[in-house]
PDB file of C-alpha atoms in Angstrom:
ATOM      1  CA  ASP A   1    -137.227  33.369-146.792  1.00  0.00           C
ATOM      2  CA  GLN A   2    -133.880  31.479-146.687  1.00  0.00           C
ATOM      3  CA  GLN A   3    -131.685  33.361-144.396  1.00  0.00           C
ATOM      4  CA  VAL A   4    -128.538  30.935-145.019  1.00  0.00           C
ATOM      5  CA  LYS A   5    -128.083  29.837-148.583  1.00  0.00           C
ATOM      6  CA  GLN A   6    -125.911  27.109-149.860  1.00  0.00           C
ATOM      7  CA  ASN A   7    -126.315  27.373-153.639  1.00  0.00           C
ATOM      8  CA  SER A   8    -124.389  24.259-154.638  1.00  0.00           C
ATOM      9  CA  PRO A   9    -126.338  21.153-153.965  1.00  0.00           C
ATOM     10  CA  SER A  10    -123.387  18.912-154.593  1.00  0.00           C
ATOM     11  CA  LEU A  11    -119.752  19.160-155.277  1.00  0.00           C
ATOM     12  CA  SER A  12    -117.352  16.562-156.541  1.00  0.00           C
ATOM     13  CA  VAL A  13    -113.522  16.947-155.625  1.00  0.00           C
ATOM     14  CA  GLN A  14    -110.543  14.456-156.356  1.00  0.00           C
ATOM     15  CA  GLU A  15    -108.860  12.883-153.367  1.00  0.00           C
ATOM     16  CA  GLY A  16    -106.066  14.892-152.242  1.00  0.00           C
ATOM     17  CA  ARG A  17    -107.246  18.120-153.623  1.00  0.00           C
ATOM     18  CA  ILE A  18    -108.956  21.024-151.901  1.00  0.00           C
ATOM     19  CA  SER A  19    -112.718  21.152-151.426  1.00  0.00           C
ATOM     20  CA  ILE A  20    -114.348  24.536-151.051  1.00  0.00           C
ATOM     21  CA  LEU A  21    -117.988  24.759-149.822  1.00  0.00           C
ATOM     22  CA  ASN A  22    -119.623  28.189-149.889  1.00  0.00           C
ATOM     23  CA  CYS A  23    -122.491  29.690-148.001  1.00  0.00           C
ATOM     24  CA  ASP A  24    -124.018  33.105-148.043  1.00  0.00           C
ATOM     25  CA  TYR A  25    -126.455  34.662-145.598  1.00  0.00           C
ATOM     26  CA  THR A  26    -128.781  37.556-145.463  1.00  0.00           C
ATOM     27  CA  ASN A  27    -129.176  38.659-141.878  1.00  0.00           C
ATOM     28  CA  SER A  28    -126.469  41.078-140.838  1.00  0.00           C
ATOM     29  CA  MET A  29    -127.324  40.250-137.264  1.00  0.00           C
ATOM     30  CA  PHE A  30    -125.818  36.813-137.410  1.00  0.00           C
ATOM     31  CA  ASP A  31    -122.598  36.875-135.276  1.00  0.00           C
ATOM     32  CA  TYR A  32    -121.708  33.149-135.021  1.00  0.00           C
ATOM     33  CA  PHE A  33    -121.157  30.703-137.814  1.00  0.00           C
ATOM     34  CA  LEU A  34    -120.986  26.967-137.834  1.00  0.00           C
ATOM     35  CA  TRP A  35    -120.388  24.071-140.308  1.00  0.00           C
ATOM     36  CA  TYR A  36    -121.830  20.671-139.700  1.00  0.00           C
ATOM     37  CA  LYS A  37    -121.065  17.505-141.383  1.00  0.00           C
ATOM     38  CA  LYS A  38    -123.820  14.733-141.771  1.00  0.00           C
ATOM     39  CA  TYR A  39    -123.500  11.097-142.850  1.00  0.00           C
ATOM     40  CA  PRO A  40    -126.472   9.255-144.031  1.00  0.00           C
ATOM     41  CA  ALA A  41    -128.695   8.060-141.263  1.00  0.00           C
ATOM     42  CA  GLU A  42    -126.887   9.960-138.754  1.00  0.00           C
ATOM     43  CA  GLY A  43    -127.414  13.317-136.949  1.00  0.00           C
ATOM     44  CA  PRO A  44    -125.400  16.333-137.975  1.00  0.00           C
ATOM     45  CA  THR A  45    -121.910  16.558-136.269  1.00  0.00           C
ATOM     46  CA  PHE A  46    -120.325  19.829-135.554  1.00  0.00           C
ATOM     47  CA  LEU A  47    -117.259  20.469-137.520  1.00  0.00           C
ATOM     48  CA  ILE A  48    -115.927  24.000-137.049  1.00  0.00           C
ATOM     49  CA  SER A  49    -117.309  27.456-136.163  1.00  0.00           C
ATOM     50  CA  ILE A  50    -116.345  31.000-136.358  1.00  0.00           C
ATOM     51  CA  SER A  51    -117.225  34.123-134.442  1.00  0.00           C
ATOM     52  CA  SER A  52    -118.087  37.296-136.517  1.00  0.00           C
ATOM     53  CA  ILE A  53    -115.134  39.209-134.934  1.00  0.00           C
ATOM     54  CA  LYS A  54    -112.817  36.794-136.764  1.00  0.00           C
ATOM     55  CA  ASP A  55    -112.275  36.236-140.503  1.00  0.00           C
ATOM     56  CA  LYS A  56    -110.618  32.896-140.440  1.00  0.00           C
ATOM     57  CA  ASN A  57    -110.520  29.906-138.102  1.00  0.00           C
ATOM     58  CA  GLU A  58    -108.486  26.874-138.587  1.00  0.00           C
ATOM     59  CA  ASP A  59    -108.644  23.369-137.219  1.00  0.00           C
ATOM     60  CA  GLY A  60    -106.464  20.739-138.830  1.00  0.00           C
ATOM     61  CA  ARG A  61    -107.531  20.171-142.452  1.00  0.00           C
ATOM     62  CA  PHE A  62    -110.599  22.415-141.974  1.00  0.00           C
ATOM     63  CA  THR A  63    -110.543  26.168-142.442  1.00  0.00           C
ATOM     64  CA  VAL A  64    -113.517  28.528-142.209  1.00  0.00           C
ATOM     65  CA  PHE A  65    -113.313  31.968-143.795  1.00  0.00           C
ATOM     66  CA  LEU A  66    -115.672  34.725-143.177  1.00  0.00           C
ATOM     67  CA  ASN A  67    -116.246  37.766-145.375  1.00  0.00           C
ATOM     68  CA  LYS A  68    -118.808  39.941-143.402  1.00  0.00           C
ATOM     69  CA  SER A  69    -118.913  42.715-145.971  1.00  0.00           C
ATOM     70  CA  ALA A  70    -119.958  40.163-148.617  1.00  0.00           C
ATOM     71  CA  LYS A  71    -122.048  38.192-146.166  1.00  0.00           C
ATOM     72  CA  HIS A  72    -120.262  35.050-147.215  1.00  0.00           C
ATOM     73  CA  LEU A  73    -118.384  32.203-145.686  1.00  0.00           C
ATOM     74  CA  SER A  74    -116.580  29.212-146.979  1.00  0.00           C
ATOM     75  CA  LEU A  75    -115.171  25.855-145.620  1.00  0.00           C
ATOM     76  CA  HIS A  76    -111.951  24.587-147.117  1.00  0.00           C
ATOM     77  CA  ILE A  77    -110.909  21.232-146.690  1.00  0.00           C
ATOM     78  CA  VAL A  78    -107.375  20.268-147.615  1.00  0.00           C
ATOM     79  CA  PRO A  79    -106.324  17.502-148.666  1.00  0.00           C
ATOM     80  CA  SER A  80    -109.730  16.005-149.188  1.00  0.00           C
ATOM     81  CA  GLN A  81    -110.046  12.438-148.022  1.00  0.00           C
ATOM     82  CA  PRO A  82    -112.683   9.804-148.829  1.00  0.00           C
ATOM     83  CA  GLY A  83    -114.098   9.896-145.523  1.00  0.00           C
ATOM     84  CA  ASP A  84    -115.088  13.665-146.107  1.00  0.00           C
ATOM     85  CA  SER A  85    -117.762  12.384-148.510  1.00  0.00           C
ATOM     86  CA  ALA A  86    -120.964  13.697-146.700  1.00  0.00           C
ATOM     87  CA  VAL A  87    -123.590  16.471-146.588  1.00  0.00           C
ATOM     88  CA  TYR A  88    -122.124  19.762-145.221  1.00  0.00           C
ATOM     89  CA  PHE A  89    -124.529  22.180-143.502  1.00  0.00           C
ATOM     90  CA  CYS A  90    -123.631  25.876-143.009  1.00  0.00           C
ATOM     91  CA  ALA A  91    -125.468  27.432-140.052  1.00  0.00           C
ATOM     92  CA  ALA A  92    -125.649  30.893-138.367  1.00  0.00           C
ATOM     93  CA  SER A  93    -126.895  32.198-135.277  1.00  0.00           C
ATOM     94  CA  VAL A  94    -127.472  35.415-133.323  1.00  0.00           C
ATOM     95  CA  VAL A  95    -125.874  34.206-130.134  1.00  0.00           C
ATOM     96  CA  LEU A  96    -128.310  35.926-127.757  1.00  0.00           C
ATOM     97  CA  ASP A  97    -131.189  34.391-129.633  1.00  0.00           C
ATOM     98  CA  ASP A  98    -129.908  30.953-128.921  1.00  0.00           C
ATOM     99  CA  LYS A  99    -131.255  29.832-132.413  1.00  0.00           C
ATOM    100  CA  ILE A 100    -129.251  28.267-135.303  1.00  0.00           C
ATOM    101  CA  ILE A 101    -130.640  28.750-138.802  1.00  0.00           C
ATOM    102  CA  PHE A 102    -129.352  26.009-141.159  1.00  0.00           C
ATOM    103  CA  GLY A 103    -128.595  26.155-144.918  1.00  0.00           C
ATOM    104  CA  LYS A 104    -129.927  23.266-147.151  1.00  0.00           C
ATOM    105  CA  GLY A 105    -126.593  21.643-147.410  1.00  0.00           C
ATOM    106  CA  THR A 106    -123.942  20.714-150.012  1.00  0.00           C
ATOM    107  CA  ARG A 107    -123.257  17.059-150.760  1.00  0.00           C
ATOM    108  CA  LEU A 108    -119.567  16.504-151.139  1.00  0.00           C
ATOM    109  CA  HIS A 109    -118.211  13.583-153.181  1.00  0.00           C
ATOM    110  CA  ILE A 110    -114.575  12.844-152.928  1.00  0.00           C
ATOM    111  CA  LEU A 111    -113.496  10.893-155.944  1.00  0.00           C
ATOM    112  CA  PRO A 112    -110.587   8.391-155.896  1.00  0.00           C
TER     113      PRO A 112
ATOM    114  CA  ASP B   1    -121.070   6.561-124.891  1.00  0.00           C
ATOM    115  CA  THR B   2    -123.811   8.345-126.909  1.00  0.00           C
ATOM    116  CA  ALA B   3    -123.938  11.927-126.065  1.00  0.00           C
ATOM    117  CA  VAL B   4    -127.484  12.753-127.425  1.00  0.00           C
ATOM    118  CA  SER B   5    -129.587   9.748-127.957  1.00  0.00           C
ATOM    119  CA  GLN B   6    -133.138   9.468-129.438  1.00  0.00           C
ATOM    120  CA  THR B   7    -135.629   6.603-129.383  1.00  0.00           C
ATOM    121  CA  PRO B   8    -136.992   5.208-131.621  1.00  0.00           C
ATOM    122  CA  LYS B   9    -134.753   5.545-134.540  1.00  0.00           C
ATOM    123  CA  TYR B  10    -137.627   4.629-136.987  1.00  0.00           C
ATOM    124  CA  LEU B  11    -141.295   5.177-136.402  1.00  0.00           C
ATOM    125  CA  VAL B  12    -144.010   3.979-138.822  1.00  0.00           C
ATOM    126  CA  THR B  13    -147.420   4.805-137.841  1.00  0.00           C
ATOM    127  CA  GLN B  14    -151.018   5.505-139.122  1.00  0.00           C
ATOM    128  CA  MET B  15    -152.741   8.926-139.658  1.00  0.00           C
ATOM    129  CA  GLY B  16    -154.537  10.119-136.616  1.00  0.00           C
ATOM    130  CA  ASN B  17    -152.263   8.243-133.942  1.00  0.00           C
ATOM    131  CA  ASP B  18    -150.600   9.935-131.111  1.00  0.00           C
ATOM    132  CA  LYS B  19    -146.774   9.048-130.828  1.00  0.00           C
ATOM    133  CA  SER B  20    -143.815  10.278-128.827  1.00  0.00           C
ATOM    134  CA  ILE B  21    -140.219  10.514-129.404  1.00  0.00           C
ATOM    135  CA  LYS B  22    -137.653  10.509-126.612  1.00  0.00           C
ATOM    136  CA  CYS B  23    -134.363  12.314-126.311  1.00  0.00           C
ATOM    137  CA  GLU B  24    -131.668  12.119-123.690  1.00  0.00           C
ATOM    138  CA  GLN B  25    -128.254  13.815-123.496  1.00  0.00           C
ATOM    139  CA  ASN B  26    -125.504  13.055-120.918  1.00  0.00           C
ATOM    140  CA  LEU B  27    -123.459  16.055-121.725  1.00  0.00           C
ATOM    141  CA  GLY B  28    -124.759  18.081-118.862  1.00  0.00           C
ATOM    142  CA  HIS B  29    -125.975  20.765-121.165  1.00  0.00           C
ATOM    143  CA  ASP B  30    -128.633  23.268-120.063  1.00  0.00           C
ATOM    144  CA  THR B  31    -130.503  23.736-123.377  1.00  0.00           C
ATOM    145  CA  MET B  32    -132.177  21.100-125.629  1.00  0.00           C
ATOM    146  CA  TYR B  33    -133.762  21.480-128.995  1.00  0.00           C
ATOM    147  CA  TRP B  34    -136.016  19.715-131.516  1.00  0.00           C
ATOM    148  CA  TYR B  35    -135.503  20.167-135.137  1.00  0.00           C
ATOM    149  CA  LYS B  36    -137.433  18.770-138.197  1.00  0.00           C
ATOM    150  CA  GLN B  37    -135.854  18.027-141.475  1.00  0.00           C
ATOM    151  CA  ASP B  38    -138.432  17.971-144.207  1.00  0.00           C
ATOM    152  CA  SER B  39    -138.414  16.596-147.472  1.00  0.00           C
ATOM    153  CA  LYS B  40    -136.714  19.408-148.935  1.00  0.00           C
ATOM    154  CA  LYS B  41    -133.856  18.672-146.430  1.00  0.00           C
ATOM    155  CA  PHE B  42    -134.356  21.930-144.502  1.00  0.00           C
ATOM    156  CA  LEU B  43    -133.392  21.674-140.838  1.00  0.00           C
ATOM    157  CA  LYS B  44    -135.721  23.892-138.940  1.00  0.00           C
ATOM    158  CA  ILE B  45    -135.992  24.479-135.178  1.00  0.00           C
ATOM    159  CA  MET B  46    -139.224  23.503-133.564  1.00  0.00           C
ATOM    160  CA  PHE B  47    -138.644  24.182-129.769  1.00  0.00           C
ATOM    161  CA  SER B  48    -136.000  24.761-127.295  1.00  0.00           C
ATOM    162  CA  TYR B  49    -135.804  24.307-123.645  1.00  0.00           C
ATOM    163  CA  ASN B  50    -133.428  25.864-121.138  1.00  0.00           C
ATOM    164  CA  ASN B  51    -133.356  24.128-117.552  1.00  0.00           C
ATOM    165  CA  LYS B  52    -136.951  22.591-118.282  1.00  0.00           C
ATOM    166  CA  GLU B  53    -138.350  25.943-119.358  1.00  0.00           C
ATOM    167  CA  LEU B  54    -139.551  26.488-122.948  1.00  0.00           C
ATOM    168  CA  ILE B  55    -137.704  29.356-124.552  1.00  0.00           C
ATOM    169  CA  ILE B  56    -138.241  28.869-128.221  1.00  0.00           C
ATOM    170  CA  ASN B  57    -141.488  27.948-129.837  1.00  0.00           C
ATOM    171  CA  GLU B  58    -141.621  28.279-133.567  1.00  0.00           C
ATOM    172  CA  THR B  59    -144.684  28.234-135.564  1.00  0.00           C
ATOM    173  CA  VAL B  60    -145.454  24.489-134.968  1.00  0.00           C
ATOM    174  CA  PRO B  61    -149.154  23.196-134.634  1.00  0.00           C
ATOM    175  CA  ASN B  62    -150.480  22.620-131.257  1.00  0.00           C
ATOM    176  CA  ARG B  63    -150.440  18.965-132.041  1.00  0.00           C
ATOM    177  CA  PHE B  64    -146.824  18.978-131.104  1.00  0.00           C
ATOM    178  CA  SER B  65    -146.020  19.168-127.451  1.00  0.00           C
ATOM    179  CA  PRO B  66    -142.547  19.056-125.992  1.00  0.00           C
ATOM    180  CA  LYS B  67    -142.084  17.970-122.359  1.00  0.00           C
ATOM    181  CA  SER B  68    -138.998  18.208-120.343  1.00  0.00           C
ATOM    182  CA  PRO B  69    -139.157  16.097-117.132  1.00  0.00           C
ATOM    183  CA  ASP B  70    -135.554  17.075-116.312  1.00  0.00           C
ATOM    184  CA  LYS B  71    -132.585  18.924-117.812  1.00  0.00           C
ATOM    185  CA  ALA B  72    -131.276  15.740-119.465  1.00  0.00           C
ATOM    186  CA  HIS B  73    -134.546  14.852-121.351  1.00  0.00           C
ATOM    187  CA  LEU B  74    -136.781  16.512-123.868  1.00  0.00           C
ATOM    188  CA  ASN B  75    -139.515  14.457-125.237  1.00  0.00           C
ATOM    189  CA  LEU B  76    -141.617  15.195-128.278  1.00  0.00           C
ATOM    190  CA  HIS B  77    -145.338  14.218-128.248  1.00  0.00           C
ATOM    191  CA  ILE B  78    -147.376  14.346-131.382  1.00  0.00           C
ATOM    192  CA  ASN B  79    -151.221  14.160-131.563  1.00  0.00           C
ATOM    193  CA  SER B  80    -153.410  13.298-134.360  1.00  0.00           C
ATOM    194  CA  LEU B  81    -150.557  12.504-136.650  1.00  0.00           C
ATOM    195  CA  GLU B  82    -150.807  13.786-140.249  1.00  0.00           C
ATOM    196  CA  LEU B  83    -149.110  12.748-143.571  1.00  0.00           C
ATOM    197  CA  GLY B  84    -147.357  16.008-143.585  1.00  0.00           C
ATOM    198  CA  ASP B  85    -145.550  15.157-140.409  1.00  0.00           C
ATOM    199  CA  SER B  86    -143.514  12.493-142.096  1.00  0.00           C
ATOM    200  CA  ALA B  87    -139.838  13.806-141.643  1.00  0.00           C
ATOM    201  CA  VAL B  88    -136.741  13.248-139.773  1.00  0.00           C
ATOM    202  CA  TYR B  89    -136.850  14.770-136.171  1.00  0.00           C
ATOM    203  CA  PHE B  90    -133.511  15.648-134.630  1.00  0.00           C
ATOM    204  CA  CYS B  91    -132.901  16.378-130.971  1.00  0.00           C
ATOM    205  CA  ALA B  92    -129.935  18.650-129.952  1.00  0.00           C
ATOM    206  CA  SER B  93    -128.320  19.957-126.833  1.00  0.00           C
ATOM    207  CA  SER B  94    -125.875  22.754-126.103  1.00  0.00           C
ATOM    208  CA  ARG B  95    -124.117  24.701-123.135  1.00  0.00           C
ATOM    209  CA  THR B  96    -122.775  27.377-125.531  1.00  0.00           C
ATOM    210  CA  GLU B  97    -123.286  28.338-129.228  1.00  0.00           C
ATOM    211  CA  THR B  98    -122.485  25.019-130.505  1.00  0.00           C
ATOM    212  CA  GLN B  99    -125.349  22.327-130.563  1.00  0.00           C
ATOM    213  CA  TYR B 100    -124.846  18.522-130.638  1.00  0.00           C
ATOM    214  CA  PHE B 101    -127.298  16.538-132.419  1.00  0.00           C
ATOM    215  CA  GLY B 102    -128.831  13.190-132.024  1.00  0.00           C
ATOM    216  CA  PRO B 103    -128.962  10.429-134.666  1.00  0.00           C
ATOM    217  CA  GLY B 104    -132.532  11.311-135.685  1.00  0.00           C
ATOM    218  CA  THR B 105    -135.934   9.661-135.627  1.00  0.00           C
ATOM    219  CA  ARG B 106    -137.407   8.961-139.083  1.00  0.00           C
ATOM    220  CA  LEU B 107    -141.069   9.245-138.725  1.00  0.00           C
ATOM    221  CA  LEU B 108    -143.347   7.905-141.431  1.00  0.00           C
ATOM    222  CA  VAL B 109    -147.040   8.565-141.365  1.00  0.00           C
ATOM    223  CA  LEU B 110    -149.192   6.307-143.631  1.00  0.00           C
TER     224      LEU B 110
END
């Protein structure tokens, strides 16, 4: 039973444009959400997070939006750069559980 | 300076062997984790330790035994390796909600 779903296995975006990666979750107990970026042959790297008490968190080119009623979050990258090409994992947790549940990942290709 | 390191990076071994993967973090974090990324690319938690004590133990065969000699280390020992154990194993550590991952150990069981 997938509690965190990333329904797009891959996404291609032109350099300079906005990349939007989507994530849905089923467990309404989740109260903390994270995005990780992963290059081949490396471990996932923390990118940005958001608590369930917020609906938006911004860090430079990266913004995460949370829609609790829809159980949906998205990661916006603008402008997209070649170095953004990677696999992006959405993750969710119940803070008191100390356990992160990961989505399957979306591979982002930034096209020149 | 590597924050979370794992050794070895690659491990190729025969079925039935016993092997260990080591993990060390120099972040001063209290909690460490082991994840398995299978062929379907799912990252699933296996174990977590807080201050050398086991706090999460997911449905993992008894052949997998984590050992935490101190707060900075969490090693994973696997007995009687099976073909299905082939995967990438990631170690991670955290102080708060954010976990920091090691580079992964690619295990191939032949």
